[in-house]
CSV table of C-alpha atoms and ligand atoms in Angstrom, one decimal:
chain,number,residue,atom,x,y,z
K,10,MET,CA,0.4,63.0,33.8
K,11,ALA,CA,0.0,66.4,31.4
K,12,LYS,CA,-3.3,68.4,30.7
K,13,ASN,CA,-2.0,68.3,26.8
K,14,LEU,CA,-0.8,65.1,24.1
K,15,LEU,CA,0.7,67.4,21.9
K,16,SER,CA,4.0,65.9,22.0
K,17,LEU,CA,5.6,61.7,23.2
K,18,TRP,CA,8.2,64.4,25.3
K,19,GLY,CA,5.5,65.4,26.9
K,20,CYS,CA,5.4,62.1,29.5
K,21,THR,CA,7.2,60.3,30.9
K,22,ARG,CA,8.9,56.8,30.9
K,23,GLU,CA,6.3,56.4,33.1
K,24,GLU,CA,3.4,57.9,31.5
K,25,LEU,CA,3.5,55.9,28.0
K,26,MET,CA,4.0,52.9,29.5
K,27,VAL,CA,0.7,53.9,31.8
K,28,TYR,CA,-1.0,54.5,28.1
K,29,ILE,CA,0.2,51.6,26.5
K,30,ASP,CA,-0.7,49.3,30.3
K,31,ARG,CA,-4.1,51.0,29.8
K,32,ALA,CA,-4.3,50.2,26.5
K,33,VAL,CA,-3.7,45.7,26.3
K,34,ALA,CA,-6.5,46.0,29.2
K,35,LEU,CA,-9.3,47.7,27.5
K,36,LYS,CA,-8.2,45.7,25.0
K,37,GLN,CA,-9.0,42.3,26.8
K,38,GLU,CA,-11.9,44.3,28.1
K,39,ALA,CA,-13.5,45.0,25.2
K,40,ALA,CA,-12.8,41.8,23.8
K,41,ALA,CA,-14.3,39.9,26.5
K,42,GLY,CA,-17.8,41.6,26.3
K,43,VAL,CA,-17.3,44.2,29.4
K,44,GLN,CA,-19.1,47.9,28.7
K,45,HIS,CA,-17.7,50.6,29.4
K,46,ARG,CA,-19.8,54.0,30.1
K,47,GLN,CA,-16.8,56.2,32.5
K,48,LEU,CA,-16.7,59.0,29.7
K,49,ALA,CA,-21.0,59.5,30.2
K,50,GLY,CA,-21.3,62.8,30.0
K,51,LYS,CA,-18.4,63.9,28.1
K,52,ILE,CA,-18.2,65.1,25.0
K,53,ILE,CA,-15.1,65.7,23.0
K,54,ALA,CA,-14.5,67.9,19.4
K,55,LEU,CA,-12.6,66.6,16.5
K,56,VAL,CA,-10.7,69.3,15.3
K,57,PHE,CA,-9.0,67.9,11.4
K,58,GLU,CA,-7.7,70.0,9.5
K,59,LYS,CA,-6.0,66.8,7.3
K,60,PRO,CA,-8.5,63.9,6.0
K,61,SER,CA,-7.6,61.0,8.6
K,62,THR,CA,-9.6,57.7,8.3
K,63,ARG,CA,-8.0,55.6,11.0
K,64,THR,CA,-7.7,58.2,13.5
K,65,ARG,CA,-10.7,59.9,13.2
K,66,VAL,CA,-12.7,57.1,12.9
K,67,SER,CA,-10.6,55.6,16.0
K,68,PHE,CA,-10.5,58.5,18.0
K,69,GLU,CA,-14.6,58.7,17.7
K,70,ALA,CA,-15.0,54.5,18.4
K,71,ALA,CA,-13.4,54.8,21.0
K,72,MET,CA,-14.8,57.7,22.7
K,73,TYR,CA,-18.3,56.0,22.1
K,74,GLY,CA,-16.8,53.2,24.1
K,75,LEU,CA,-16.4,54.9,26.8
K,76,GLY,CA,-20.1,55.7,26.5
K,77,GLY,CA,-18.8,59.7,25.7
K,78,GLN,CA,-19.7,61.3,22.5
K,79,VAL,CA,-18.2,63.3,19.8
K,80,ILE,CA,-17.9,66.8,17.2
K,81,PHE,CA,-16.6,66.6,14.7
K,82,MET,CA,-15.3,69.5,12.7
K,83,ALA,CA,-13.1,70.1,9.3
K,84,GLU,CA,-11.5,73.0,9.0
K,85,LYS,CA,-13.3,74.3,6.2
K,86,ASP,CA,-16.7,73.7,8.4
K,87,CYS,CA,-16.0,76.3,11.1
K,88,GLN,CA,-14.2,79.8,11.5
K,89,LEU,CA,-10.9,78.7,11.4
K,90,ALA,CA,-11.6,78.7,7.7
K,91,ARG,CA,-11.9,82.4,7.8
K,92,SER,CA,-9.0,83.0,9.6
K,93,GLU,CA,-10.8,83.0,13.8
K,94,PRO,CA,-8.0,83.8,15.9
K,95,LEU,CA,-7.1,79.9,17.5
K,96,ARG,CA,-6.8,81.4,21.1
K,97,ASP,CA,-10.5,82.6,20.6
K,98,MET,CA,-11.1,79.1,19.0
K,99,ALA,CA,-9.6,77.6,22.3
K,100,ARG,CA,-11.1,79.7,25.1
K,101,VAL,CA,-15.1,79.6,23.3
K,102,MET,CA,-14.6,75.4,22.4
K,103,SER,CA,-13.7,75.4,26.4
K,104,ARG,CA,-16.3,76.2,27.5
K,105,TYR,CA,-18.9,73.7,25.0
K,106,VAL,CA,-16.8,70.6,26.0
K,107,HIS,CA,-14.3,68.1,27.7
K,108,GLY,CA,-11.0,68.1,25.5
K,109,LEU,CA,-9.9,68.5,22.2
K,110,VAL,CA,-8.5,66.3,19.2
K,111,VAL,CA,-7.2,68.1,16.4
K,112,ARG,CA,-5.0,67.5,14.0
K,113,THR,CA,-3.5,70.3,11.7
K,114,PHE,CA,-0.1,71.0,9.9
K,115,GLY,CA,2.1,73.2,12.2
K,116,GLN,CA,2.8,72.0,15.9
K,117,ALA,CA,1.9,75.9,16.7
K,118,VAL,CA,-1.4,75.2,16.2
K,119,VAL,CA,-1.7,72.5,19.4
K,120,GLU,CA,1.1,74.6,20.9
K,121,GLU,CA,-1.7,77.1,20.5
K,122,LEU,CA,-5.2,76.0,21.7
K,123,ALA,CA,-3.4,74.1,24.5
K,124,ARG,CA,-2.5,77.0,26.2
K,125,PHE,CA,-5.9,79.0,25.6
K,126,SER,CA,-8.0,76.2,26.6
K,127,THR,CA,-9.1,75.3,29.7
K,128,ILE,CA,-9.7,71.3,28.8
K,129,PRO,CA,-7.4,69.2,27.4
K,130,VAL,CA,-6.0,68.9,23.5
K,131,ILE,CA,-4.6,65.4,22.2
K,132,ASN,CA,-1.9,65.9,19.0
K,133,ALA,CA,-4.0,63.7,15.8
K,134,LEU,CA,-0.8,64.5,14.0
K,135,THR,CA,0.5,67.9,12.8
K,136,ASP,CA,3.2,67.9,10.0
K,137,LEU,CA,6.6,67.6,13.5
K,138,HIS,CA,4.5,64.5,15.1
K,139,HIS,CA,2.2,61.6,15.5
K,140,PRO,CA,2.4,60.6,19.2
K,141,CYS,CA,-1.2,59.0,19.1
K,142,GLN,CA,0.3,56.9,16.1
K,143,VAL,CA,3.3,56.0,17.5
K,144,LEU,CA,1.7,55.0,21.4
K,145,SER,CA,-0.2,51.9,18.9
K,146,ASP,CA,2.9,51.2,17.2
K,147,ILE,CA,4.9,50.8,20.2
K,148,MET,CA,2.0,48.8,22.1
K,149,THR,CA,1.8,47.0,19.1
K,150,VAL,CA,5.4,45.8,19.0
K,151,ILE,CA,4.7,44.6,22.5
K,152,GLU,CA,2.6,42.4,21.8
K,153,LYS,CA,4.0,40.7,19.0
K,154,LYS,CA,7.6,40.6,20.7
K,155,GLY,CA,6.5,41.2,24.7
K,156,LYS,CA,9.1,43.6,24.8
K,157,LEU,CA,10.8,46.3,24.7
K,158,ASP,CA,14.4,47.3,25.5
K,159,ASN,CA,17.2,45.4,23.8
K,160,LEU,CA,15.1,45.0,20.4
K,161,LYS,CA,16.5,46.3,17.4
K,162,VAL,CA,13.6,49.1,15.5
K,163,ALA,CA,14.5,50.4,12.1
K,164,TRP,CA,13.2,53.2,10.7
K,165,ILE,CA,13.5,53.3,6.2
K,166,GLY,CA,12.3,56.3,4.2
K,167,ASP,CA,11.7,59.8,4.9
K,168,GLY,CA,12.3,61.7,7.8
K,169,ASN,CA,8.3,63.3,9.0
K,170,ASN,CA,5.8,63.4,11.8
K,171,MET,CA,6.1,60.0,12.5
K,172,ALA,CA,10.4,59.2,12.7
K,173,ASN,CA,9.5,62.3,15.4
K,174,SER,CA,7.6,60.7,17.5
K,175,TRP,CA,9.4,56.9,16.7
K,176,ILE,CA,12.9,59.3,18.0
K,177,GLN,CA,10.6,60.6,21.1
K,178,ALA,CA,9.7,56.9,22.4
K,179,ALA,CA,13.7,55.5,21.8
K,180,GLY,CA,14.8,58.9,24.3
K,181,ARG,CA,11.8,58.2,26.5
K,182,LEU,CA,11.8,55.0,26.0
K,183,GLY,CA,15.1,52.9,25.7
K,184,PHE,CA,15.6,51.1,22.5
K,185,ALA,CA,18.0,50.9,19.7
K,186,LEU,CA,16.4,52.7,16.8
K,187,THR,CA,19.1,53.2,13.9
K,188,LEU,CA,17.2,55.8,10.7
K,189,ALA,CA,17.9,55.1,7.6
K,190,CYS,CA,16.9,58.9,5.1
K,191,PRO,CA,18.0,59.9,2.4
K,192,SER,CA,20.3,63.5,2.7
K,193,GLY,CA,18.7,66.3,2.9
K,194,TYR,CA,15.1,64.3,4.2
K,195,ALA,CA,16.5,64.1,7.5
K,196,PRO,CA,14.5,63.9,10.8
K,197,ASP,CA,14.7,66.8,13.2
K,198,SER,CA,17.0,68.0,14.3
K,199,ALA,CA,16.6,69.1,17.5
K,200,ILE,CA,14.1,66.1,18.5
K,201,LEU,CA,16.9,63.8,17.8
K,202,ALA,CA,19.7,65.5,19.9
K,203,ALA,CA,17.7,66.2,22.3
K,204,ALA,CA,16.1,62.3,22.1
K,205,ARG,CA,20.1,61.4,22.1
K,206,GLU,CA,21.3,63.3,25.6
K,207,GLN,CA,18.3,61.2,27.5
K,208,ALA,CA,18.9,57.6,25.4
K,209,ALA,CA,19.7,54.4,27.4
K,210,ARG,CA,20.2,53.0,23.6
K,211,PRO,CA,21.7,54.5,20.2
K,212,ILE,CA,19.9,56.2,18.2
K,213,VAL,CA,21.0,56.4,14.8
K,214,LEU,CA,20.6,58.5,11.6
K,215,THR,CA,21.8,57.3,8.3
K,216,GLU,CA,21.5,57.2,4.5
K,217,ASP,CA,21.9,52.9,4.1
K,218,PRO,CA,18.5,51.2,5.0
K,219,GLN,CA,20.6,47.5,4.4
K,220,ALA,CA,22.1,49.2,7.6
K,221,ALA,CA,19.8,50.3,9.2
K,222,VAL,CA,17.9,46.7,8.6
K,223,ARG,CA,20.4,44.2,9.7
K,224,ASP,CA,19.5,42.3,12.6
K,225,ALA,CA,16.6,44.6,13.3
K,226,ASP,CA,13.5,42.8,15.0
K,227,VAL,CA,11.0,45.9,14.4
K,228,ILE,CA,11.4,47.5,10.3
K,229,ASN,CA,8.6,50.8,9.6
K,230,THR,CA,8.1,53.1,7.2
K,231,ASP,CA,5.4,55.1,5.8
K,232,VAL,CA,4.4,57.0,3.0
K,233,TRP,CA,7.0,58.5,1.4
K,234,ALA,CA,5.7,62.4,0.5
K,235,SER,CA,3.2,63.4,3.4
K,236,MET,CA,0.2,65.5,3.6
K,237,GLY,CA,0.8,69.1,2.3
K,238,GLN,CA,3.5,67.9,0.3
K,239,GLU,CA,1.6,66.2,-2.8
K,240,ASN,CA,2.9,69.0,-5.3
K,241,GLU,CA,6.0,67.3,-4.1
K,242,GLN,CA,5.2,63.7,-4.9
K,243,ALA,CA,6.9,62.9,-8.4
K,244,ALA,CA,10.6,65.0,-7.2
K,245,ARG,CA,10.2,62.7,-3.8
K,246,LEU,CA,9.4,59.9,-5.9
K,247,GLN,CA,13.1,60.0,-7.6
K,248,VAL,CA,14.6,60.3,-4.0
K,249,PHE,CA,12.7,57.5,-2.0
K,250,ARG,CA,13.6,54.4,-4.4
K,251,SER,CA,16.3,53.1,-3.0
K,252,TYR,CA,14.6,53.1,0.1
K,253,GLN,CA,11.4,50.7,-0.1
K,254,VAL,CA,10.6,48.0,2.1
K,255,ASN,CA,10.2,45.0,0.3
K,256,ALA,CA,11.5,41.1,0.4
K,257,ALA,CA,15.1,42.0,-0.5
K,258,LEU,CA,15.2,44.9,2.7
K,259,LEU,CA,13.4,42.4,4.8
K,260,ARG,CA,15.8,39.3,4.3
K,261,LEU,CA,18.8,41.1,6.0
K,262,ALA,CA,16.6,41.8,9.2
K,263,LYS,CA,15.8,39.5,11.3
K,264,PRO,CA,14.4,35.8,9.9
K,265,GLU,CA,11.0,36.7,12.5
K,266,ALA,CA,10.8,40.7,12.5
K,267,ILE,CA,8.1,42.4,12.0
K,268,VAL,CA,6.7,45.3,9.6
K,269,LEU,CA,5.6,48.5,10.6
K,270,HIS,CA,3.1,51.0,8.3
K,271,CYS,CA,0.9,53.5,10.3
K,272,LEU,CA,-1.4,53.4,6.6
K,273,PRO,CA,-2.3,54.6,4.6
K,274,ALA,CA,0.4,52.5,2.8
K,275,HIS,CA,1.0,53.4,-1.5
K,276,ARG,CA,1.8,49.7,-2.4
K,277,GLY,CA,5.0,49.9,-4.8
K,278,GLU,CA,6.4,52.8,-3.5
K,279,GLU,CA,7.9,52.7,0.8
K,280,ILE,CA,6.5,49.3,0.7
K,281,SER,CA,5.6,46.1,-2.1
K,282,GLU,CA,2.3,44.4,-1.7
K,283,GLU,CA,4.4,40.8,-1.3
K,284,VAL,CA,5.4,42.9,2.4
K,285,LEU,CA,2.8,44.8,3.5
K,286,GLU,CA,0.9,41.2,2.4
K,287,GLY,CA,3.2,39.1,4.7
K,288,PHE,CA,3.5,37.6,7.1
K,289,GLN,CA,5.4,39.7,9.6
K,290,CYS,CA,3.2,43.8,8.4
K,291,VAL,CA,1.4,44.0,11.5
K,292,ALA,CA,-0.4,47.6,9.8
K,293,PHE,CA,-3.9,46.1,10.2
K,294,ASP,CA,-3.2,45.6,14.0
K,295,GLN,CA,-1.1,48.4,14.5
K,296,ALA,CA,-5.4,50.2,12.7
K,297,GLU,CA,-6.8,47.9,15.7
K,298,ASN,CA,-4.6,49.2,18.8
K,299,LYS,CA,-4.9,53.1,17.4
K,300,MET,CA,-8.5,52.1,18.9
K,301,HIS,CA,-7.6,51.2,22.2
K,302,ILE,CA,-4.9,53.4,22.1
K,303,HIS,CA,-6.8,56.3,21.7
K,304,LYS,CA,-9.7,54.8,24.9
K,305,ALA,CA,-6.6,54.8,27.4
K,306,ILE,CA,-6.4,58.5,26.3
K,307,LEU,CA,-9.5,59.5,26.6
K,308,GLU,CA,-10.0,57.5,30.0
K,309,LYS,CA,-6.5,59.1,31.9
K,310,HIS,CA,-7.0,63.1,30.3
K,311,LEU,CA,-10.7,63.8,30.8
K,312,ALA,CA,-11.9,61.2,33.3
V,403,LIG,N1,-2.4,56.2,10.8
V,403,LIG,C1,-3.2,57.5,10.3
V,403,LIG,O1,-3.0,58.3,10.8
V,403,LIG,O2,-4.4,57.0,9.5
V,403,LIG,P1,-4.9,58.6,9.4
V,403,LIG,O3,-5.1,59.3,8.6
V,403,LIG,O4,-6.4,57.4,7.8
V,403,LIG,O5,-6.4,58.6,10.0
V,404,LIG,N1,3.6,61.4,7.2
V,404,LIG,C1,1.7,60.9,7.2
V,404,LIG,C2,1.5,60.3,8.1
V,404,LIG,C3,-0.2,59.2,8.0
V,404,LIG,C4,-0.8,59.3,8.7
V,404,LIG,C5,1.5,62.3,7.1
V,404,LIG,O1,1.8,62.9,7.5
V,404,LIG,O2,0.7,62.0,5.9
Protein backbone atom coordinates (compact mmCIF):
# COMPACT_ATOMS: atom_id res chain seq x y z
CA MET A 1 0.00 0.00 0.00
CA ALA A 2 1.42 3.40 -0.93
CA LYS A 3 1.99 5.99 1.83
CA ASN A 4 -0.74 8.32 0.52
CA LEU A 5 -4.21 8.03 -0.99
CA LEU A 6 -4.40 10.92 -3.44
CA SER A 7 -6.39 9.28 -6.24
CA LEU A 8 -7.65 5.78 -7.02
CA TRP A 9 -5.05 5.54 -9.79
CA GLY A 10 -2.36 5.24 -7.11
CA CYS A 11 -3.82 1.85 -6.10
CA THR A 12 -3.79 -1.52 -7.80
CA ARG A 13 -7.01 -3.49 -8.27
CA GLU A 14 -5.98 -5.68 -5.32
CA GLU A 15 -5.36 -2.68 -3.06
CA LEU A 16 -8.76 -1.18 -3.90
CA MET A 17 -10.37 -4.48 -2.99
CA VAL A 18 -8.37 -4.63 0.27
CA TYR A 19 -9.98 -1.35 1.40
CA ILE A 20 -13.45 -2.55 0.41
CA ASP A 21 -13.16 -6.06 1.90
CA ARG A 22 -11.81 -4.64 5.14
CA ALA A 23 -14.61 -2.05 5.30
CA VAL A 24 -17.19 -4.81 4.86
CA ALA A 25 -15.59 -6.77 7.73
CA LEU A 26 -15.38 -3.67 9.96
CA LYS A 27 -19.04 -2.91 9.25
CA GLN A 28 -20.02 -6.43 10.30
CA GLU A 29 -17.87 -6.21 13.42
CA ALA A 30 -19.37 -2.83 14.36
CA ALA A 31 -22.87 -4.33 13.99
CA ALA A 32 -21.82 -7.20 16.25
CA GLY A 33 -20.65 -4.73 18.90
CA VAL A 34 -16.91 -5.40 18.52
CA GLN A 35 -14.86 -2.56 20.04
CA HIS A 36 -11.75 -1.53 18.09
CA ARG A 37 -8.57 0.03 19.51
CA GLN A 38 -6.03 -0.50 16.72
CA LEU A 39 -5.41 3.26 16.31
CA ALA A 40 -5.14 4.03 20.06
CA GLY A 41 -2.38 6.60 20.55
CA LYS A 42 -2.68 7.84 16.94
CA ILE A 43 -3.90 11.31 15.95
CA ILE A 44 -5.02 12.60 12.55
CA ALA A 45 -5.54 16.19 11.47
CA LEU A 46 -8.37 17.04 9.11
CA VAL A 47 -7.47 20.12 7.07
CA PHE A 48 -10.56 21.29 5.19
CA GLU A 49 -10.67 24.26 2.82
CA LYS A 50 -14.24 23.48 1.69
CA PRO A 51 -17.41 22.66 3.65
CA SER A 52 -18.30 19.07 4.54
CA THR A 53 -20.91 17.19 6.52
CA ARG A 54 -20.42 13.52 5.63
CA THR A 55 -16.70 13.32 4.96
CA ARG A 56 -15.71 15.27 8.04
CA VAL A 57 -18.00 13.47 10.48
CA SER A 58 -17.45 10.01 9.01
CA PHE A 59 -13.65 10.42 9.15
CA GLU A 60 -13.89 11.70 12.73
CA ALA A 61 -16.29 8.91 13.75
CA ALA A 62 -14.05 6.35 12.02
CA MET A 63 -10.94 7.55 13.83
CA TYR A 64 -12.64 7.62 17.24
CA GLY A 65 -14.19 4.24 16.46
CA LEU A 66 -10.70 2.78 16.05
CA GLY A 67 -9.47 4.31 19.31
CA GLY A 68 -7.66 7.28 17.76
CA GLN A 69 -8.13 11.03 18.04
CA VAL A 70 -8.79 13.90 15.63
CA ILE A 71 -7.86 17.56 15.26
CA PHE A 72 -10.07 19.48 12.82
CA MET A 73 -8.63 22.54 11.10
CA ALA A 74 -10.64 24.81 8.83
CA GLU A 75 -8.50 26.78 6.40
CA LYS A 76 -9.51 30.10 7.97
CA ASP A 77 -8.27 28.94 11.40
CA CYS A 78 -4.74 28.08 10.36
CA GLN A 79 -1.81 29.79 8.71
CA LEU A 80 -2.83 28.48 5.28
CA ALA A 81 -5.20 31.44 5.27
CA ARG A 82 -2.11 33.67 5.53
CA SER A 83 -0.27 31.79 2.77
CA GLU A 84 2.12 29.70 4.81
CA PRO A 85 3.85 27.47 2.24
CA LEU A 86 2.36 23.98 2.02
CA ARG A 87 5.78 22.38 2.34
CA ASP A 88 6.29 24.08 5.70
CA MET A 89 2.89 23.03 6.94
CA ALA A 90 3.52 19.44 5.79
CA ARG A 91 6.81 19.20 7.68
CA VAL A 92 5.39 20.76 10.85
CA MET A 93 2.25 18.61 10.90
CA SER A 94 4.38 15.50 10.41
CA ARG A 95 5.92 16.18 13.82
CA TYR A 96 2.56 16.39 15.63
CA VAL A 97 0.15 13.87 14.08
CA HIS A 98 0.17 10.53 12.29
CA GLY A 99 -1.90 11.38 9.21
CA LEU A 100 -3.42 14.28 7.26
CA VAL A 101 -6.89 14.11 5.73
CA VAL A 102 -7.24 17.03 3.34
CA ARG A 103 -10.17 18.62 1.47
CA THR A 104 -9.09 21.39 -0.86
CA PHE A 105 -9.33 22.89 -4.35
CA GLY A 106 -6.30 21.95 -6.45
CA GLN A 107 -4.99 18.40 -6.66
CA ALA A 108 -1.53 20.03 -6.56
CA VAL A 109 -2.19 20.97 -2.91
CA VAL A 110 -2.54 17.36 -1.73
CA GLU A 111 0.39 16.34 -3.93
CA GLU A 112 2.62 19.02 -2.43
CA LEU A 113 1.57 18.13 1.13
CA ALA A 114 2.25 14.45 0.39
CA ARG A 115 5.66 15.23 -1.06
CA PHE A 116 6.87 17.12 2.00
CA SER A 117 5.18 15.17 4.81
CA THR A 118 6.53 12.01 6.38
CA ILE A 119 2.98 10.96 7.34
CA PRO A 120 0.20 9.66 5.05
CA VAL A 121 -1.94 12.22 3.21
CA ILE A 122 -5.49 11.18 2.34
CA ASN A 123 -7.49 13.09 -0.28
CA ALA A 124 -10.92 13.92 1.17
CA LEU A 125 -11.94 15.73 -2.09
CA THR A 126 -10.21 18.02 -4.52
CA ASP A 127 -11.52 19.67 -7.68
CA LEU A 128 -10.09 16.68 -9.58
CA HIS A 129 -10.86 13.61 -7.43
CA HIS A 130 -13.01 12.24 -4.61
CA PRO A 131 -11.39 8.83 -4.14
CA CYS A 132 -12.65 7.94 -0.65
CA GLN A 133 -16.24 8.67 -1.72
CA VAL A 134 -16.01 6.41 -4.76
CA LEU A 135 -14.58 3.60 -2.61
CA SER A 136 -17.68 3.79 -0.38
CA ASP A 137 -19.88 3.93 -3.47
CA ILE A 138 -18.30 0.79 -4.89
CA MET A 139 -18.61 -0.92 -1.53
CA THR A 140 -22.32 -0.04 -1.66
CA VAL A 141 -22.69 -1.39 -5.20
CA ILE A 142 -21.07 -4.69 -4.18
CA GLU A 143 -23.29 -4.83 -1.09
CA LYS A 144 -26.43 -4.37 -3.20
CA LYS A 145 -25.46 -6.31 -6.32
CA GLY A 146 -23.13 -8.92 -4.87
CA LYS A 147 -20.51 -8.27 -7.57
CA LEU A 148 -18.96 -5.65 -9.82
CA ASP A 149 -18.03 -7.70 -12.88
CA ASN A 150 -20.54 -7.53 -15.72
CA LEU A 151 -22.30 -4.50 -14.29
CA LYS A 152 -23.06 -1.49 -16.46
CA VAL A 153 -22.63 1.76 -14.54
CA ALA A 154 -23.99 5.06 -15.90
CA TRP A 155 -22.79 8.50 -14.84
CA ILE A 156 -25.25 11.30 -15.68
CA GLY A 157 -24.33 14.98 -15.47
CA ASP A 158 -21.15 16.87 -14.78
CA GLY A 159 -17.73 15.43 -15.66
CA ASN A 160 -16.49 16.51 -12.23
CA ASN A 161 -14.25 15.16 -9.46
CA MET A 162 -16.67 12.29 -8.77
CA ALA A 163 -16.81 11.36 -12.47
CA ASN A 164 -13.00 11.34 -12.66
CA SER A 165 -12.72 9.01 -9.67
CA TRP A 166 -15.40 6.71 -11.14
CA ILE A 167 -13.40 6.58 -14.39
CA GLN A 168 -10.29 5.54 -12.48
CA ALA A 169 -12.29 2.92 -10.57
CA ALA A 170 -13.61 1.50 -13.86
CA GLY A 171 -10.07 1.44 -15.29
CA ARG A 172 -8.80 -0.52 -12.30
CA LEU A 173 -11.78 -2.71 -11.41
CA GLY A 174 -13.08 -3.60 -14.86
CA PHE A 175 -16.79 -2.70 -14.91
CA ALA A 176 -18.43 -1.02 -17.91
CA LEU A 177 -18.94 2.71 -17.44
CA THR A 178 -20.88 5.11 -19.66
CA LEU A 179 -20.78 8.81 -18.86
CA ALA A 180 -23.34 11.22 -20.28
CA CYS A 181 -22.09 14.79 -19.93
CA PRO A 182 -23.07 17.92 -21.88
CA SER A 183 -20.63 19.32 -24.40
CA GLY A 184 -17.98 21.36 -22.58
CA TYR A 185 -18.51 19.49 -19.28
CA ALA A 186 -16.66 16.25 -20.04
CA PRO A 187 -14.42 14.62 -17.45
CA ASP A 188 -10.67 15.17 -17.46
CA SER A 189 -9.39 13.94 -20.83
CA ALA A 190 -6.02 12.67 -19.53
CA ILE A 191 -7.70 10.67 -16.76
CA LEU A 192 -10.14 9.21 -19.29
CA ALA A 193 -7.39 8.27 -21.76
CA ALA A 194 -5.22 6.63 -19.08
CA ALA A 195 -8.14 4.62 -17.69
CA ARG A 196 -9.28 3.49 -21.14
CA GLU A 197 -5.80 2.20 -21.90
CA GLN A 198 -5.98 -0.25 -18.99
CA ALA A 199 -9.71 -0.90 -18.70
CA ALA A 200 -10.97 -4.45 -19.16
CA ARG A 201 -14.42 -3.17 -20.20
CA PRO A 202 -15.49 -0.08 -22.20
CA ILE A 203 -15.50 3.41 -20.73
CA VAL A 204 -17.84 5.36 -23.01
CA LEU A 205 -18.41 9.13 -23.12
CA THR A 206 -21.62 10.41 -24.70
CA GLU A 207 -23.84 13.50 -24.52
CA ASP A 208 -26.99 11.34 -24.48
CA PRO A 209 -28.33 10.48 -20.99
CA GLN A 210 -30.97 8.10 -22.41
CA ALA A 211 -28.31 6.04 -24.20
CA ALA A 212 -26.16 5.99 -21.05
CA VAL A 213 -28.86 4.59 -18.75
CA ARG A 214 -30.25 2.02 -21.21
CA ASP A 215 -29.87 -1.39 -19.50
CA ALA A 216 -27.72 0.11 -16.74
CA ASP A 217 -27.45 -1.68 -13.38
CA VAL A 218 -26.21 1.41 -11.54
CA ILE A 219 -27.08 5.06 -12.21
CA ASN A 220 -24.99 7.72 -10.62
CA THR A 221 -25.27 11.48 -10.47
CA ASP A 222 -23.95 14.48 -8.54
CA VAL A 223 -24.59 18.21 -8.25
CA TRP A 224 -24.36 20.29 -11.42
CA ALA A 225 -22.23 22.97 -9.75
CA SER A 226 -19.54 21.68 -7.40
CA MET A 227 -18.02 23.55 -4.49
CA GLY A 228 -16.05 26.46 -5.90
CA GLN A 229 -18.37 26.80 -8.94
CA GLU A 230 -21.13 28.73 -7.15
CA ASN A 231 -20.90 31.63 -9.61
CA GLU A 232 -21.63 29.22 -12.51
CA GLN A 233 -24.77 27.82 -10.84
CA ALA A 234 -27.31 29.73 -12.95
CA ALA A 235 -25.61 29.00 -16.28
CA ARG A 236 -25.19 25.33 -15.37
CA LEU A 237 -28.90 24.99 -14.54
CA GLN A 238 -29.62 25.75 -18.20
CA VAL A 239 -26.88 23.52 -19.67
CA PHE A 240 -27.74 20.47 -17.54
CA ARG A 241 -31.55 20.72 -17.73
CA SER A 242 -31.97 17.52 -19.74
CA TYR A 243 -29.57 15.55 -17.52
CA GLN A 244 -31.87 15.10 -14.51
CA VAL A 245 -32.10 11.57 -13.09
CA ASN A 246 -35.89 11.22 -12.82
CA ALA A 247 -38.49 8.46 -13.10
CA ALA A 248 -38.68 8.72 -16.90
CA LEU A 249 -34.92 8.26 -17.25
CA LEU A 250 -34.86 5.47 -14.67
CA ARG A 251 -37.44 3.49 -16.67
CA LEU A 252 -34.82 2.98 -19.41
CA ALA A 253 -32.47 1.20 -16.98
CA LYS A 254 -32.86 -2.37 -15.74
CA PRO A 255 -35.88 -2.64 -13.41
CA GLU A 256 -33.59 -3.68 -10.54
CA ALA A 257 -31.12 -0.81 -11.17
CA ILE A 258 -29.90 1.15 -8.17
CA VAL A 259 -29.38 4.92 -8.05
CA LEU A 260 -26.33 6.44 -6.39
CA HIS A 261 -25.80 10.00 -5.21
CA CYS A 262 -22.85 10.98 -3.01
CA LEU A 263 -24.94 13.79 -1.42
CA PRO A 264 -25.59 16.61 -0.80
CA ALA A 265 -28.38 16.41 -3.40
CA HIS A 266 -30.21 19.25 -5.07
CA ARG A 267 -33.71 17.88 -5.46
CA GLY A 268 -35.35 19.03 -8.68
CA GLU A 269 -31.96 19.67 -10.31
CA GLU A 270 -29.69 16.67 -10.94
CA ILE A 271 -32.15 14.25 -9.30
CA SER A 272 -35.91 14.34 -8.78
CA GLU A 273 -37.39 14.12 -5.30
CA GLU A 274 -39.22 10.96 -6.38
CA VAL A 275 -36.03 9.15 -7.38
CA LEU A 276 -33.96 10.35 -4.43
CA GLU A 277 -36.65 9.16 -2.00
CA GLY A 278 -37.52 6.07 -4.07
CA PHE A 279 -36.71 2.44 -3.24
CA GLN A 280 -33.98 2.21 -5.88
CA CYS A 281 -31.90 4.99 -4.35
CA VAL A 282 -29.06 3.89 -2.04
CA ALA A 283 -27.64 7.33 -1.19
CA PHE A 284 -28.02 6.89 2.57
CA ASP A 285 -26.28 3.50 2.49
CA GLN A 286 -23.44 5.18 0.59
CA ALA A 287 -23.29 7.83 3.30
CA GLU A 288 -23.10 5.17 6.04
CA ASN A 289 -20.46 3.22 4.16
CA LYS A 290 -18.21 6.29 4.08
CA MET A 291 -17.54 5.71 7.78
CA HIS A 292 -16.68 2.03 7.30
CA ILE A 293 -14.44 2.71 4.31
CA HIS A 294 -12.71 5.53 6.19
CA LYS A 295 -11.99 3.10 9.03
CA ALA A 296 -10.43 0.71 6.53
CA ILE A 297 -8.37 3.52 4.95
CA LEU A 298 -7.14 4.85 8.30
CA GLU A 299 -6.28 1.36 9.51
CA LYS A 300 -4.33 0.51 6.33
CA HIS A 301 -2.39 3.77 6.27
CA LEU A 302 -1.86 4.41 9.98
CA ALA A 303 -1.83 1.13 11.96
N1 LIG B 1 -20.33 13.23 -0.14
C1 LIG B 1 -19.57 14.13 0.51
O1 LIG B 1 -18.34 14.20 0.35
O2 LIG B 1 -20.29 14.90 1.36
P1 LIG B 1 -19.74 16.13 2.24
O3 LIG B 1 -19.41 17.25 1.28
O4 LIG B 1 -20.85 16.45 3.18
O5 LIG B 1 -18.49 15.67 2.94
N1 LIG C 1 -18.80 17.28 -6.92
C1 LIG C 1 -19.18 17.72 -5.60
C2 LIG C 1 -19.09 16.60 -4.63
C3 LIG C 1 -19.54 16.94 -3.24
C4 LIG C 1 -19.38 15.82 -2.27
C5 LIG C 1 -18.31 18.88 -5.17
O1 LIG C 1 -17.10 18.84 -5.43
O2 LIG C 1 -18.84 19.84 -4.61
